[in-house]
Coordinates of C-alpha atoms and ligand atoms in Angstrom, one line a residue:
M1 CA 13.9 -7.3 28.3
A2 CA 11.5 -9.5 30.1
G3 CA 7.9 -9.4 28.7
F4 CA 8.8 -6.7 26.1
P5 CA 6.7 -7.8 23.0
K6 CA 8.8 -8.9 19.8
I7 CA 7.7 -6.3 17.5
T8 CA 8.4 -6.3 13.4
V9 CA 7.8 -2.9 11.6
Y10 CA 7.2 -3.8 7.8
S11 CA 8.9 -0.9 6.4
S12 CA 10.4 0.5 3.0
K13 CA 12.8 3.2 2.3
A14 CA 10.6 4.4 -0.4
S15 CA 7.5 4.7 1.7
Q16 CA 6.4 7.9 3.2
W17 CA 3.9 6.5 5.5
A18 CA 6.6 4.1 7.0
S19 CA 8.4 7.4 8.4
V20 CA 5.4 7.7 10.7
A21 CA 6.6 4.6 12.4
H22 CA 10.3 5.7 12.3
L23 CA 9.2 8.7 13.6
T24 CA 7.7 7.5 16.7
L25 CA 10.5 4.8 17.1
A26 CA 12.6 7.7 17.3
E27 CA 11.0 10.2 19.5
K28 CA 9.9 7.8 21.9
G29 CA 13.4 6.5 22.5
Y30 CA 13.3 2.8 21.3
K31 CA 16.4 1.0 21.3
P32 CA 17.2 -0.8 17.8
E33 CA 17.3 -4.3 19.6
E34 CA 13.7 -3.4 20.7
Y35 CA 12.2 -3.9 17.3
D36 CA 13.0 -5.6 14.0
V37 CA 12.5 -3.7 10.8
E38 CA 11.8 -5.9 7.6
E39 CA 12.1 -4.0 4.4
I40 CA 9.8 -4.5 1.4
D41 CA 10.8 -3.6 -2.0
L42 CA 8.1 -0.9 -2.5
V43 CA 9.8 -0.2 -5.9
G44 CA 10.3 -4.0 -6.8
G45 CA 6.2 -4.5 -6.3
E46 CA 7.0 -6.6 -3.4
N47 CA 4.0 -5.4 -1.6
F48 CA 2.0 -7.3 -3.6
N49 CA 3.8 -10.5 -2.8
P50 CA 0.7 -13.0 -1.4
E51 CA 3.1 -13.4 1.9
F52 CA 2.9 -9.9 2.5
L53 CA -0.8 -9.6 1.9
K54 CA -1.2 -12.1 4.8
I55 CA 0.2 -9.4 7.0
Q56 CA -1.2 -6.5 4.9
P57 CA -4.0 -7.1 3.0
N58 CA -4.2 -3.6 1.7
G59 CA -0.6 -3.9 0.2
T60 CA 0.6 -0.8 1.7
I61 CA 3.6 -0.1 4.0
P62 CA 3.7 0.5 6.7
A63 CA 2.4 -2.6 9.3
L64 CA 3.7 -3.9 12.4
T65 CA 3.1 -7.4 14.2
S66 CA 3.7 -7.8 18.1
S67 CA 3.7 -10.7 19.8
E68 CA 1.0 -9.3 22.2
L69 CA -1.6 -8.4 19.4
D70 CA -4.0 -10.7 17.9
K71 CA -3.7 -9.1 14.4
P72 CA -1.1 -7.0 12.6
L73 CA -1.4 -3.1 12.8
I74 CA -2.2 -1.7 9.1
E75 CA -2.6 1.9 9.2
S76 CA 0.4 4.3 10.2
V77 CA -1.8 6.1 12.8
D78 CA -2.6 2.8 14.6
I79 CA 1.2 1.9 14.6
L80 CA 2.0 5.1 16.0
A81 CA -0.7 4.8 19.0
Y82 CA 0.7 1.4 19.7
L83 CA 4.3 2.5 20.1
D84 CA 2.9 5.5 21.9
K85 CA 1.2 3.5 24.1
L86 CA 3.9 1.1 24.9
R87 CA 5.9 3.9 26.5
P88 CA 3.4 4.9 29.3
D89 CA 6.3 7.0 31.2
S90 CA 6.6 9.2 28.2
R91 CA 4.7 12.2 27.1
S92 CA 1.6 10.9 25.0
L93 CA 1.8 11.8 21.1
F94 CA -1.9 12.6 21.6
P95 CA -3.1 15.6 23.9
E96 CA -5.3 14.7 26.7
D97 CA -6.9 18.3 26.1
A98 CA -10.1 17.6 23.9
A99 CA -9.5 20.6 21.4
Q100 CA -6.0 19.8 21.0
R101 CA -6.9 16.3 20.4
K102 CA -9.7 17.5 17.8
K103 CA -7.0 19.5 16.1
V104 CA -4.3 16.6 16.1
D105 CA -7.1 14.6 14.3
S106 CA -7.9 17.3 11.7
L107 CA -4.3 17.6 10.7
I108 CA -3.9 14.1 10.5
A109 CA -7.2 13.6 8.4
V110 CA -5.7 16.5 5.9
V111 CA -2.7 14.8 5.0
H112 CA -4.4 11.6 4.3
Q113 CA -7.4 12.9 2.0
D114 CA -7.1 11.4 -1.5
Q115 CA -6.3 15.0 -2.6
M116 CA -3.3 14.9 -1.1
S117 CA -1.5 12.0 -2.6
T118 CA 1.8 12.5 -3.0
N119 CA 1.4 10.0 -6.1
L120 CA 0.4 13.0 -8.2
I121 CA 3.8 14.5 -7.4
L122 CA 5.7 11.2 -8.2
L123 CA 3.6 9.9 -10.9
G124 CA 1.3 12.6 -12.3
A125 CA 2.0 14.9 -15.5
R126 CA 0.0 17.5 -17.2
D127 CA 2.0 17.4 -20.7
K128 CA 4.5 15.7 -22.6
T129 CA 7.1 17.3 -21.2
E130 CA 6.2 16.7 -17.5
L131 CA 5.5 13.0 -18.6
D132 CA 8.7 12.5 -20.6
E133 CA 10.6 13.7 -17.4
R134 CA 9.0 11.4 -15.2
K135 CA 9.6 8.5 -17.4
R136 CA 13.4 9.6 -17.3
G137 CA 13.3 9.0 -13.7
I138 CA 12.5 5.9 -11.5
W139 CA 8.8 6.1 -12.3
R140 CA 8.3 4.1 -15.5
Q141 CA 10.4 1.3 -14.0
F142 CA 8.2 1.5 -10.8
V143 CA 4.9 1.7 -12.7
N144 CA 6.2 -1.5 -14.9
N145 CA 7.6 -3.5 -11.8
R146 CA 4.3 -3.2 -10.1
Q147 CA 2.4 -4.6 -13.4
E148 CA 4.7 -7.3 -13.6
K149 CA 4.2 -8.3 -9.9
L150 CA 0.5 -7.7 -10.0
E151 CA -0.1 -9.9 -13.2
K152 CA 2.4 -12.6 -11.9
Y153 CA 1.1 -12.8 -8.1
G154 CA -2.8 -12.7 -9.7
A155 CA -2.2 -15.6 -11.8
A156 CA -0.8 -17.6 -9.1
D157 CA -3.9 -16.8 -6.8
P158 CA -6.6 -15.8 -8.9
E159 CA -9.0 -16.2 -6.0
N160 CA -7.6 -13.3 -4.1
P161 CA -9.9 -10.4 -4.5
F162 CA -6.9 -8.1 -4.3
Y163 CA -5.3 -8.4 -7.4
A164 CA -7.8 -7.8 -10.0
P165 CA -9.0 -4.1 -9.1
K166 CA -5.2 -3.2 -8.5
T167 CA -4.1 -4.6 -11.8
K168 CA -6.7 -2.6 -13.5
E169 CA -5.8 0.5 -11.5
N170 CA -2.2 0.2 -12.0
G171 CA -2.6 -0.9 -15.5
Q172 CA -4.2 2.4 -16.3
L173 CA -0.9 4.0 -15.5
H174 CA 1.1 1.3 -17.0
E175 CA -0.6 2.2 -20.5
V176 CA -0.1 5.8 -19.7
Y177 CA 3.6 5.5 -19.4
N178 CA 4.2 2.7 -22.0
T179 CA 2.4 4.2 -25.0
E180 CA 3.4 7.4 -27.2
V181 CA 1.7 10.5 -26.3
G182 CA -1.2 11.2 -28.1
P183 CA -5.1 12.0 -27.6
A184 CA -5.7 9.1 -25.2
H185 CA -3.2 11.0 -22.9
E186 CA -5.4 13.9 -22.7
R187 CA -7.8 12.5 -19.8
F188 CA -5.0 12.0 -17.7
F189 CA -3.5 15.2 -18.1
Q190 CA -6.6 17.1 -17.5
D191 CA -7.1 15.0 -14.2
N192 CA -3.7 15.8 -13.1
H193 CA -4.4 19.5 -13.5
K194 CA -7.6 19.2 -11.7
G195 CA -5.4 17.2 -9.1
Y196 CA -2.7 20.0 -8.5
K197 CA -5.7 22.5 -7.9
A198 CA -7.1 20.2 -5.3
L199 CA -3.5 19.9 -3.7
S200 CA -3.3 23.4 -3.7
Q201 CA -6.6 23.5 -1.5
G202 CA -5.4 21.0 0.7
L203 CA -2.2 22.6 1.4
Q204 CA -4.0 26.1 2.2
K205 CA -6.2 24.3 4.5
L206 CA -3.0 22.6 6.1
N207 CA -1.5 26.0 6.5
S208 CA -5.0 27.3 8.2
L209 CA -5.0 24.5 10.8
L210 CA -1.2 24.3 11.8
V211 CA -0.2 26.4 14.9
L212 CA 3.3 27.4 16.2
P213 CA 5.7 26.1 17.4
Y214 CA 4.4 22.5 16.5
A215 CA 1.6 21.3 14.5
A216 CA -0.8 21.4 17.4
G217 CA 0.7 23.5 20.2
E218 CA 3.9 23.5 22.3
A219 CA 4.7 20.1 21.9
V220 CA 5.2 17.3 19.4
T221 CA 2.0 15.3 18.8
A222 CA 0.9 12.5 16.1
A223 CA 0.0 15.5 13.9
D224 CA 3.7 16.6 13.2
F225 CA 4.7 13.1 12.7
H226 CA 2.2 12.7 9.8
I227 CA 2.6 15.9 8.2
V228 CA 6.3 15.5 8.2
P229 CA 6.4 12.3 6.1
W230 CA 3.8 14.0 3.6
L231 CA 5.8 17.1 3.3
A232 CA 9.3 15.4 2.9
H233 CA 8.1 13.0 0.4
A234 CA 6.6 15.9 -1.5
L235 CA 9.5 18.3 -1.3
W236 CA 11.8 15.4 -2.4
G237 CA 9.3 14.1 -5.1
A238 CA 9.2 17.5 -6.5
G239 CA 13.0 17.8 -7.0
G240 CA 14.0 19.9 -3.7
N241 CA 16.9 18.6 -2.4
F242 CA 17.6 20.2 0.9
I243 CA 15.7 21.6 3.8
D244 CA 14.0 24.7 3.0
D245 CA 13.6 24.1 -0.7
F246 CA 9.9 24.7 -1.1
E247 CA 10.5 26.4 -4.5
P248 CA 10.3 23.0 -6.6
L249 CA 6.8 21.9 -5.3
E250 CA 5.6 25.6 -5.4
K251 CA 6.7 25.7 -9.0
L252 CA 4.8 22.6 -9.8
I253 CA 1.6 23.7 -8.3
N254 CA 2.0 27.5 -9.8
K255 CA 1.2 25.5 -13.2
S256 CA -2.2 24.6 -11.9
D257 CA -2.9 27.3 -9.8
P258 CA -0.5 30.2 -10.5
E259 CA -1.8 32.1 -6.6
F260 CA -0.7 29.2 -4.8
K261 CA 2.3 30.2 -2.0
F262 CA 3.3 28.1 0.7
G263 CA 2.4 29.5 3.8
E264 CA 4.5 31.3 6.4
V265 CA 3.3 29.0 9.2
T266 CA 3.7 26.0 7.3
K267 CA 7.5 27.2 6.6
R268 CA 8.0 28.2 10.1
W269 CA 6.6 24.9 11.7
W270 CA 9.1 22.8 9.1
R271 CA 12.0 24.7 10.4
N272 CA 10.8 23.9 13.9
I273 CA 9.8 20.4 13.4
S274 CA 13.1 19.7 11.4
A275 CA 15.4 20.9 14.0
T276 CA 14.0 18.0 16.7
P277 CA 16.4 15.3 17.1
A278 CA 13.4 12.6 15.9
F279 CA 13.4 14.3 12.6
Q280 CA 16.9 14.3 12.1
Q281 CA 17.4 10.9 13.0
V282 CA 15.0 9.6 10.7
F283 CA 15.7 12.2 7.8
P284 CA 19.6 12.9 8.1
E285 CA 19.9 13.5 4.1
L286 CA 17.4 16.6 4.1
H287 CA 20.7 18.3 6.1
Ligands
GSH301 N1 -3.4 4.6 5.0 C1 -2.3 4.0 5.2 C2 -2.0 4.1 3.5 C3 -0.6 3.5 3.5 C4 0.2 3.9 1.9 O1 -0.6 4.3 1.0 N2 1.5 3.4 2.0 C5 2.0 3.5 0.5 C6 3.9 3.8 0.9 S1 3.7 5.3 1.5 C7 2.0 2.3 -0.2 O2 2.3 1.2 0.5 N3 1.6 2.4 -1.4 C8 1.6 1.2 -2.4 C9 0.2 0.9 -2.9 O3 -0.8 1.7 -2.7 O4 0.2 0.0 -4.1 C10 -1.3 4.6 5.7 O5 -1.6 5.2 6.5 O6 -0.6 3.4 6.4

């Protein structure tokens, strides 16, 4: 294809936000030969590799480089917007109507709030039993791999301001996961309890903003492609393994907020969006 830019998507199978890029590529009909995918081992902590930090200074996934751009794109929403624009002949994922556009932006903002971080579901715990469950899964290994890589790469490049705060942040989790449960864990348990209450609020807000059949109206938009990765990752993290399996996540949240229930609009929206070809292409395992 003459003149088509060379695109590389830095992705990881374990990354929720990388799915924003993959859903957009599928929806917009990109052919596999039109882009490269570079897999970064997120579970192995390779997102902290200094080579990757040259592309993505935040050490997060996804990122996208294009031969027509001066700089890599390092936020999922910017990656979606770029891939959307590169296909001007198809319907844009950003509605022209101002009110709808505002709705799209608000929905994207809701799932990107700190209080909606799915790390709470994957790595958080509110008591010893929950922590032991997490430790039995891949999560202790994940936390430990990250600490090992942060220390290794940080020691090799002590001038890089990325490493010290990140090593400290992950170090707290490393401590929680590698010491006998005792009074020092109480703060972690309490914070996670509060975190689930905030998550419950965030999901109620999401339910109140969503419209049908798709997140912002009659057509699929950028909002759908941000909420899908969030919810798919959260449902999976809670132990749900088929499409309408809201119960495990609901139960987890109920431990901190007994009143919480997934809203009907959220469930109906999920059924609609999960029937779309882009969703089925990116999440074949959810069927
Ligand atoms: N705001 C960023 C968030 C990206 C992000 O947090 N990605 C996660 C994976 S889904 C990550 O790379 N986490 C690694 C880390 O924070 O160390 C975006 O939307 O692209």
